Amino acid sequence: MIKIKDRFEISDNEYNYTVGYYTANKWIDNSAFVAARSKNERIASSKAEVELVKISLETGEKTILCNDATGFTSYVVHQNFVYYANGKQVKEIDTNTGEITVIYEDEFYPDDQSIKISMPEKTNDGKFLSIFYNIKGKETLFAVIDVEKRSAKKLCEKVFSEPFSVANHGMICPSDPRIIFFAHEGDTRYVSNRLWIYDDRTGQMYNLAKQNLDINGNLGDCFGHESWAPDGKGMYFVKYPVSPVPPRGICYVDLKTRETKLLYSGFPYWHVGVSSDGRFLLADTVIDYTESDVIVIDQNDKTETFIDNVKVDTHPRHPHPQMSPDNKTVLYTAIDENGMTVIKGAKLELI
């Protein structure tokens, strides 16, 4: 169980700040993390000028790391290194020295400037990154980058039938770079096969979590917003409040058995992430798409603890809560009374 010791906010009158997307680590260590900021509130847009900034929780100091990131989902942190997408490149920032190195140049669509690299994610050891390319009306290509070798390998391509044709949200397995998750994007009230796995060891591509129909043949289970468990043995996801068939809440699916279990249903959950040791789940809720509750779940005692209620609207102004490696700080994105995007946080005590 946890209790809140203190609260804080990271903001100023010039920039909009966000903790980024919840599936990718942002922590350098327990006292410093990397945020995305922009003078444009639509920091989610690829047209926004996005800076990545190292922020110290001890001193409040902000250090600009780069000013050419592609939106708020474009980066992931491993120890003192930041990896971020910049159009046709993936770059590495050494946060100790400030040095920026290009570690990957697009090998798959080098001549088409309209096709950009999306959402790098990492393995636990930081040796491999997954990326993907969305191509309108065509297959999404998923690839893995070997960070040391500075090279990429295509894992798979996927396109679904219209009207929801997009494969998206590629995430490398944290314990095995040969396995990647991706989502069937679209209106989750109608997408009946949301969670997918490609296993490069076998070449098998399959739907991971089966979704049930209601008694009238309509989709009963509306799934989405997935995160890998840190051990790579399964995935957490949300069965949304719009699901016609109860119960609804946070679920887990085992990668090996494909068995799905509903774990927590105390709130109308929206996104779910997980602490680095797997003990805590970090969630937010969907109330009416203008406000959201931030919830921390302790899997040791099954408590679902309310942290805060914040204003929200469209990306990136969703809470997307994330926890420090020592499980003592939770960060989340919010909207302040002036309409600015800000980072809020809570210092936690484990009890």
Short mmCIF file of C-alpha atoms in Angstrom, two decimals:
data_model
loop_
_atom_site.label_atom_id
_atom_site.label_comp_id
_atom_site.label_asym_id
_atom_site.label_seq_id
_atom_site.Cartn_x
_atom_site.Cartn_y
_atom_site.Cartn_z
CA MET A 1 0.00 0.00 0.00
CA ILE A 2 1.09 3.58 -0.57
CA LYS A 3 0.32 7.03 0.77
CA ILE A 4 1.14 10.47 -0.62
CA LYS A 5 3.91 12.39 1.16
CA ASP A 6 4.07 15.46 -1.08
CA ARG A 7 2.90 16.92 -4.39
CA PHE A 8 4.68 19.09 -6.96
CA GLU A 9 4.27 20.62 -10.41
CA ILE A 10 6.70 21.27 -13.27
CA SER A 11 5.59 24.16 -15.46
CA ASP A 12 6.33 27.68 -16.67
CA ASN A 13 4.50 30.37 -18.61
CA GLU A 14 6.31 29.68 -21.89
CA TYR A 15 6.29 25.93 -22.52
CA ASN A 16 3.83 23.05 -22.47
CA TYR A 17 5.33 20.00 -20.71
CA THR A 18 4.49 16.31 -20.94
CA VAL A 19 5.92 13.08 -19.54
CA GLY A 20 5.45 11.52 -22.97
CA TYR A 21 3.82 8.21 -23.77
CA TYR A 22 3.46 5.87 -20.82
CA THR A 23 4.92 2.70 -22.37
CA ALA A 24 8.44 4.11 -22.90
CA ASN A 25 10.77 4.69 -19.93
CA LYS A 26 11.58 8.36 -19.21
CA TRP A 27 13.71 7.95 -16.08
CA ILE A 28 17.50 8.47 -16.05
CA ASP A 29 17.60 7.57 -12.35
CA ASN A 30 15.38 8.12 -9.30
CA SER A 31 15.93 11.87 -9.27
CA ALA A 32 16.03 12.83 -12.96
CA PHE A 33 13.84 12.17 -15.99
CA VAL A 34 13.38 13.39 -19.57
CA ALA A 35 10.30 15.42 -20.53
CA ALA A 36 9.03 16.70 -23.87
CA ARG A 37 8.07 20.35 -24.15
CA SER A 38 6.88 22.80 -26.81
CA LYS A 39 5.52 26.30 -27.09
CA ASN A 40 2.77 24.72 -29.19
CA GLU A 41 0.11 23.05 -27.02
CA ARG A 42 -0.36 20.49 -29.77
CA ILE A 43 2.95 18.97 -28.85
CA ALA A 44 1.59 15.66 -30.19
CA SER A 45 1.77 16.97 -33.73
CA SER A 46 4.73 16.07 -35.91
CA LYS A 47 4.70 19.75 -36.94
CA ALA A 48 5.35 20.96 -33.41
CA GLU A 49 8.89 21.99 -32.48
CA VAL A 50 9.55 19.62 -29.60
CA GLU A 51 12.44 19.88 -27.17
CA LEU A 52 13.55 17.02 -24.94
CA VAL A 53 14.59 18.32 -21.54
CA LYS A 54 16.39 16.62 -18.65
CA ILE A 55 14.72 17.66 -15.38
CA SER A 56 16.20 17.21 -11.93
CA LEU A 57 13.64 16.56 -9.19
CA GLU A 58 16.22 17.52 -6.57
CA THR A 59 17.12 20.98 -7.91
CA GLY A 60 14.42 21.71 -10.51
CA GLU A 61 17.14 22.38 -13.08
CA LYS A 62 16.11 21.91 -16.73
CA THR A 63 18.74 20.99 -19.32
CA ILE A 64 17.78 21.10 -23.01
CA LEU A 65 18.96 17.92 -24.71
CA CYS A 66 17.65 18.51 -28.26
CA ASN A 67 15.10 20.61 -30.14
CA ASP A 68 14.27 18.35 -33.09
CA ALA A 69 12.25 15.45 -31.67
CA THR A 70 9.17 14.32 -33.61
CA GLY A 71 6.30 14.74 -31.16
CA PHE A 72 5.82 13.55 -27.59
CA THR A 73 5.91 9.79 -28.40
CA SER A 74 9.30 9.99 -30.11
CA TYR A 75 11.70 9.00 -27.33
CA VAL A 76 12.75 6.42 -24.76
CA VAL A 77 15.41 6.54 -22.02
CA HIS A 78 17.90 3.89 -20.96
CA GLN A 79 20.10 4.89 -18.03
CA ASN A 80 21.89 8.09 -19.14
CA PHE A 81 21.05 7.66 -22.84
CA VAL A 82 18.02 9.00 -24.69
CA TYR A 83 16.95 7.52 -28.02
CA TYR A 84 14.61 9.59 -30.15
CA ALA A 85 13.11 9.63 -33.62
CA ASN A 86 13.78 12.56 -35.89
CA GLY A 87 11.97 11.93 -39.15
CA LYS A 88 14.22 9.47 -41.00
CA GLN A 89 16.75 9.03 -38.20
CA VAL A 90 17.07 7.66 -34.69
CA LYS A 91 19.50 9.62 -32.53
CA GLU A 92 21.21 8.90 -29.23
CA ILE A 93 21.83 11.58 -26.59
CA ASP A 94 24.39 11.08 -23.84
CA THR A 95 22.77 13.06 -21.02
CA ASN A 96 26.09 13.29 -19.18
CA THR A 97 27.98 14.99 -22.02
CA GLY A 98 25.17 16.32 -24.21
CA GLU A 99 26.68 14.56 -27.24
CA ILE A 100 24.16 13.55 -29.94
CA THR A 101 24.92 10.68 -32.31
CA VAL A 102 22.87 9.35 -35.23
CA ILE A 103 22.61 5.60 -34.61
CA TYR A 104 20.23 4.73 -37.44
CA GLU A 105 19.36 6.12 -40.87
CA ASP A 106 16.19 4.87 -42.53
CA GLU A 107 17.10 1.78 -44.58
CA PHE A 108 13.59 0.80 -45.67
CA TYR A 109 12.11 3.98 -47.25
CA PRO A 110 15.13 6.29 -47.65
CA ASP A 111 13.72 8.16 -50.66
CA ASP A 112 10.22 8.83 -49.35
CA GLN A 113 10.38 11.81 -46.99
CA SER A 114 6.70 11.45 -46.08
CA ILE A 115 7.34 8.17 -44.22
CA LYS A 116 8.66 8.80 -40.72
CA ILE A 117 10.05 6.56 -37.98
CA SER A 118 7.64 6.16 -35.06
CA MET A 119 7.77 5.42 -31.33
CA PRO A 120 11.07 3.77 -30.34
CA GLU A 121 10.76 1.27 -27.46
CA LYS A 122 13.59 -0.65 -25.77
CA THR A 123 14.51 -3.99 -24.27
CA ASN A 124 15.35 -4.08 -20.56
CA ASP A 125 19.07 -4.15 -21.26
CA GLY A 126 18.90 -1.25 -23.73
CA LYS A 127 20.63 -3.24 -26.47
CA PHE A 128 17.69 -3.23 -28.89
CA LEU A 129 15.05 -0.71 -29.96
CA SER A 130 11.85 -1.33 -31.86
CA ILE A 131 10.55 1.18 -34.41
CA PHE A 132 7.76 1.17 -36.95
CA TYR A 133 6.64 2.98 -40.07
CA ASN A 134 2.99 3.81 -40.74
CA ILE A 135 2.22 4.08 -44.44
CA LYS A 136 -1.26 5.35 -45.25
CA GLY A 137 -3.33 2.67 -46.95
CA LYS A 138 -0.49 0.14 -46.83
CA GLU A 139 1.30 -2.20 -44.46
CA THR A 140 2.94 -0.96 -41.28
CA LEU A 141 6.54 -2.15 -41.14
CA PHE A 142 7.97 -3.14 -37.75
CA ALA A 143 11.74 -3.35 -37.25
CA VAL A 144 14.33 -3.80 -34.50
CA ILE A 145 17.54 -1.75 -34.17
CA ASP A 146 20.71 -3.28 -32.75
CA VAL A 147 22.05 -0.26 -30.83
CA GLU A 148 25.68 -1.44 -30.76
CA LYS A 149 25.80 -2.48 -34.41
CA ARG A 150 23.83 0.59 -35.59
CA SER A 151 21.73 -1.55 -37.92
CA ALA A 152 18.09 -2.59 -38.25
CA LYS A 153 16.25 -5.76 -39.18
CA LYS A 154 12.70 -5.93 -40.48
CA LEU A 155 10.54 -8.10 -38.25
CA CYS A 156 7.20 -8.04 -40.04
CA GLU A 157 4.62 -6.04 -41.96
CA LYS A 158 0.89 -5.89 -41.32
CA VAL A 159 -2.22 -4.23 -42.71
CA PHE A 160 -5.81 -4.95 -41.68
CA SER A 161 -9.02 -4.73 -43.68
CA GLU A 162 -10.86 -1.44 -43.96
CA PRO A 163 -12.29 0.52 -42.29
CA PHE A 164 -9.71 -0.05 -39.53
CA SER A 165 -6.63 -0.97 -41.53
CA VAL A 166 -3.81 0.41 -39.35
CA ALA A 167 -1.37 -1.67 -37.30
CA ASN A 168 0.24 0.56 -34.69
CA HIS A 169 1.91 0.90 -31.26
CA GLY A 170 4.76 -1.51 -31.96
CA MET A 171 6.54 -2.51 -28.72
CA ILE A 172 9.52 -4.82 -28.50
CA CYS A 173 9.38 -7.54 -25.85
CA PRO A 174 11.51 -6.25 -22.94
CA SER A 175 13.21 -9.63 -22.48
CA ASP A 176 13.50 -10.87 -26.09
CA PRO A 177 14.18 -8.65 -29.15
CA ARG A 178 12.80 -11.35 -31.46
CA ILE A 179 9.25 -10.75 -30.24
CA ILE A 180 7.18 -7.64 -30.91
CA PHE A 181 3.67 -6.59 -29.95
CA PHE A 182 1.49 -4.39 -32.13
CA ALA A 183 -2.10 -3.20 -31.95
CA HIS A 184 -4.96 -3.26 -34.42
CA GLU A 185 -5.78 0.45 -34.32
CA GLY A 186 -9.30 1.76 -34.68
CA ASP A 187 -12.58 2.26 -32.83
CA THR A 188 -12.29 -0.30 -30.05
CA ARG A 189 -16.08 -0.76 -30.00
CA TYR A 190 -15.68 -2.59 -33.31
CA VAL A 191 -12.09 -3.92 -33.46
CA SER A 192 -12.41 -7.57 -32.43
CA ASN A 193 -8.70 -8.54 -32.56
CA ARG A 194 -6.79 -5.69 -30.90
CA LEU A 195 -3.64 -7.39 -29.50
CA TRP A 196 -1.10 -8.99 -31.85
CA ILE A 197 2.28 -10.69 -31.50
CA TYR A 198 4.95 -11.44 -34.08
CA ASP A 199 7.59 -13.99 -33.06
CA ASP A 200 10.64 -13.85 -35.32
CA ARG A 201 11.92 -17.16 -33.95
CA THR A 202 9.06 -19.02 -35.61
CA GLY A 203 7.72 -16.47 -38.10
CA GLN A 204 4.34 -16.77 -36.40
CA MET A 205 1.98 -13.78 -36.24
CA TYR A 206 -1.11 -14.17 -34.08
CA ASN A 207 -3.89 -12.48 -32.13
CA LEU A 208 -2.88 -12.68 -28.47
CA ALA A 209 -6.06 -11.95 -26.50
CA LYS A 210 -9.42 -13.26 -27.67
CA GLN A 211 -12.41 -10.93 -27.39
CA ASN A 212 -15.92 -12.19 -26.70
CA LEU A 213 -19.24 -11.22 -28.23
CA ASP A 214 -22.39 -10.34 -26.34
CA ILE A 215 -25.58 -12.42 -26.63
CA ASN A 216 -26.60 -10.47 -29.74
CA GLY A 217 -23.35 -10.98 -31.60
CA ASN A 218 -21.92 -7.53 -30.91
CA LEU A 219 -18.39 -7.05 -29.62
CA GLY A 220 -18.57 -7.51 -25.86
CA ASP A 221 -14.91 -6.93 -24.95
CA CYS A 222 -13.37 -3.62 -26.01
CA PHE A 223 -9.59 -3.83 -25.43
CA GLY A 224 -6.73 -1.33 -25.67
CA HIS A 225 -3.81 0.66 -24.20
CA GLU A 226 -1.36 -2.17 -23.68
CA SER A 227 1.96 -2.42 -21.80
CA TRP A 228 4.47 -5.24 -21.55
CA ALA A 229 5.06 -6.80 -18.15
CA PRO A 230 8.75 -6.11 -17.29
CA ASP A 231 9.62 -9.83 -17.47
CA GLY A 232 8.22 -10.09 -21.01
CA LYS A 233 5.95 -12.99 -20.05
CA GLY A 234 2.70 -11.17 -20.72
CA MET A 235 0.92 -7.88 -21.23
CA TYR A 236 -1.35 -5.60 -19.25
CA PHE A 237 -4.20 -3.85 -21.03
CA VAL A 238 -7.58 -2.25 -20.37
CA LYS A 239 -11.03 -3.63 -21.04
CA TYR A 240 -12.67 -0.26 -21.52
CA PRO A 241 -15.78 1.06 -19.74
CA VAL A 242 -17.62 1.04 -23.10
CA SER A 243 -17.42 -2.77 -23.19
CA PRO A 244 -21.03 -4.08 -23.23
CA VAL A 245 -20.17 -7.22 -21.25
CA PRO A 246 -18.95 -6.82 -17.64
CA PRO A 247 -16.68 -7.00 -15.74
CA ARG A 248 -14.47 -4.19 -17.02
CA GLY A 249 -11.05 -2.99 -15.94
CA ILE A 250 -7.33 -3.79 -16.10
CA CYS A 251 -6.45 -7.20 -17.55
CA TYR A 252 -3.39 -9.37 -18.05
CA VAL A 253 -2.74 -11.87 -20.83
CA ASP A 254 -0.08 -14.57 -20.60
CA LEU A 255 2.18 -14.71 -23.66
CA LYS A 256 2.62 -18.48 -23.50
CA THR A 257 -0.88 -19.71 -22.62
CA ARG A 258 -2.81 -16.72 -24.09
CA GLU A 259 -5.02 -16.87 -21.00
CA THR A 260 -6.61 -13.51 -20.14
CA LYS A 261 -7.52 -12.47 -16.59
CA LEU A 262 -9.30 -9.36 -15.35
CA LEU A 263 -7.32 -8.07 -12.37
CA TYR A 264 -8.64 -4.68 -11.20
CA SER A 265 -12.00 -3.00 -11.69
CA GLY A 266 -12.29 -0.33 -8.99
CA PHE A 267 -12.27 2.57 -11.48
CA PRO A 268 -13.27 3.20 -15.14
CA TYR A 269 -9.76 2.60 -16.42
CA TRP A 270 -8.26 4.13 -19.59
CA HIS A 271 -4.45 3.59 -19.75
CA VAL A 272 -2.27 1.21 -17.76
CA GLY A 273 1.51 1.14 -17.36
CA VAL A 274 3.74 -0.79 -14.99
CA SER A 275 6.65 -0.03 -12.66
CA SER A 276 10.08 -1.34 -13.62
CA ASP A 277 9.91 -4.12 -10.99
CA GLY A 278 6.33 -5.09 -11.87
CA ARG A 279 4.93 -4.39 -8.40
CA PHE A 280 2.87 -1.32 -9.27
CA LEU A 281 0.45 -0.54 -12.08
CA LEU A 282 0.07 3.12 -13.05
CA ALA A 283 -3.34 3.91 -14.45
CA ASP A 284 -5.65 6.74 -15.37
CA THR A 285 -9.38 6.77 -15.93
CA VAL A 286 -11.85 7.95 -18.52
CA ILE A 287 -14.70 9.93 -16.98
CA ASP A 288 -16.07 12.20 -19.70
CA TYR A 289 -12.90 12.99 -21.69
CA THR A 290 -12.54 16.31 -19.82
CA GLU A 291 -11.15 14.90 -16.57
CA SER A 292 -9.28 11.81 -15.43
CA ASP A 293 -8.26 10.20 -12.13
CA VAL A 294 -4.68 9.02 -11.61
CA ILE A 295 -4.52 5.65 -9.82
CA VAL A 296 -1.61 3.61 -8.44
CA ILE A 297 -2.25 -0.11 -7.91
CA ASP A 298 -0.09 -2.14 -5.54
CA GLN A 299 -0.09 -5.70 -6.82
CA ASN A 300 1.25 -6.98 -3.51
CA ASP A 301 -1.90 -6.11 -1.57
CA LYS A 302 -4.26 -5.36 -4.52
CA THR A 303 -5.03 -1.82 -3.36
CA GLU A 304 -6.13 0.76 -5.95
CA THR A 305 -5.09 4.16 -4.58
CA PHE A 306 -6.43 7.48 -5.89
CA ILE A 307 -3.63 10.01 -6.49
CA ASP A 308 -5.20 12.98 -8.26
CA ASN A 309 -7.97 14.24 -10.54
CA VAL A 310 -6.79 16.26 -13.54
CA LYS A 311 -8.21 18.03 -16.57
CA VAL A 312 -7.61 16.31 -19.92
CA ASP A 313 -8.47 16.59 -23.61
CA THR A 314 -6.72 15.14 -26.67
CA HIS A 315 -3.11 13.91 -26.96
CA PRO A 316 -0.77 14.64 -25.34
CA ARG A 317 -2.96 16.01 -22.58
CA HIS A 318 -3.69 12.60 -21.06
CA PRO A 319 -2.20 11.73 -17.63
CA HIS A 320 -0.14 8.69 -18.75
CA PRO A 321 1.28 8.17 -15.21
CA GLN A 322 4.81 6.78 -14.84
CA MET A 323 6.79 5.68 -11.78
CA SER A 324 10.43 6.17 -10.80
CA PRO A 325 12.71 3.10 -10.56
CA ASP A 326 12.58 3.15 -6.74
CA ASN A 327 8.74 3.36 -6.78
CA LYS A 328 8.76 6.56 -4.72
CA THR A 329 7.64 9.13 -7.32
CA VAL A 330 4.82 9.13 -9.84
CA LEU A 331 4.64 11.67 -12.69
CA TYR A 332 1.67 12.48 -14.91
CA THR A 333 0.54 15.07 -17.45
CA ALA A 334 -2.26 17.52 -16.71
CA ILE A 335 -3.82 20.83 -17.79
CA ASP A 336 -3.51 23.78 -15.42
CA GLU A 337 -5.98 26.59 -14.74
CA ASN A 338 -4.45 28.65 -17.57
CA GLY A 339 -4.83 25.88 -20.14
CA MET A 340 -1.11 25.03 -20.20
CA THR A 341 0.08 21.42 -20.36
CA VAL A 342 2.05 20.70 -17.19
CA ILE A 343 3.70 17.80 -15.40
CA LYS A 344 2.40 16.99 -11.95
CA GLY A 345 3.89 14.57 -9.49
CA ALA A 346 3.46 12.90 -6.13
CA LYS A 347 6.09 11.66 -3.71
CA LEU A 348 4.98 8.33 -2.29
CA GLU A 349 5.62 6.41 0.89
CA LEU A 350 5.39 2.63 0.85
CA ILE A 351 3.49 1.31 3.87
#
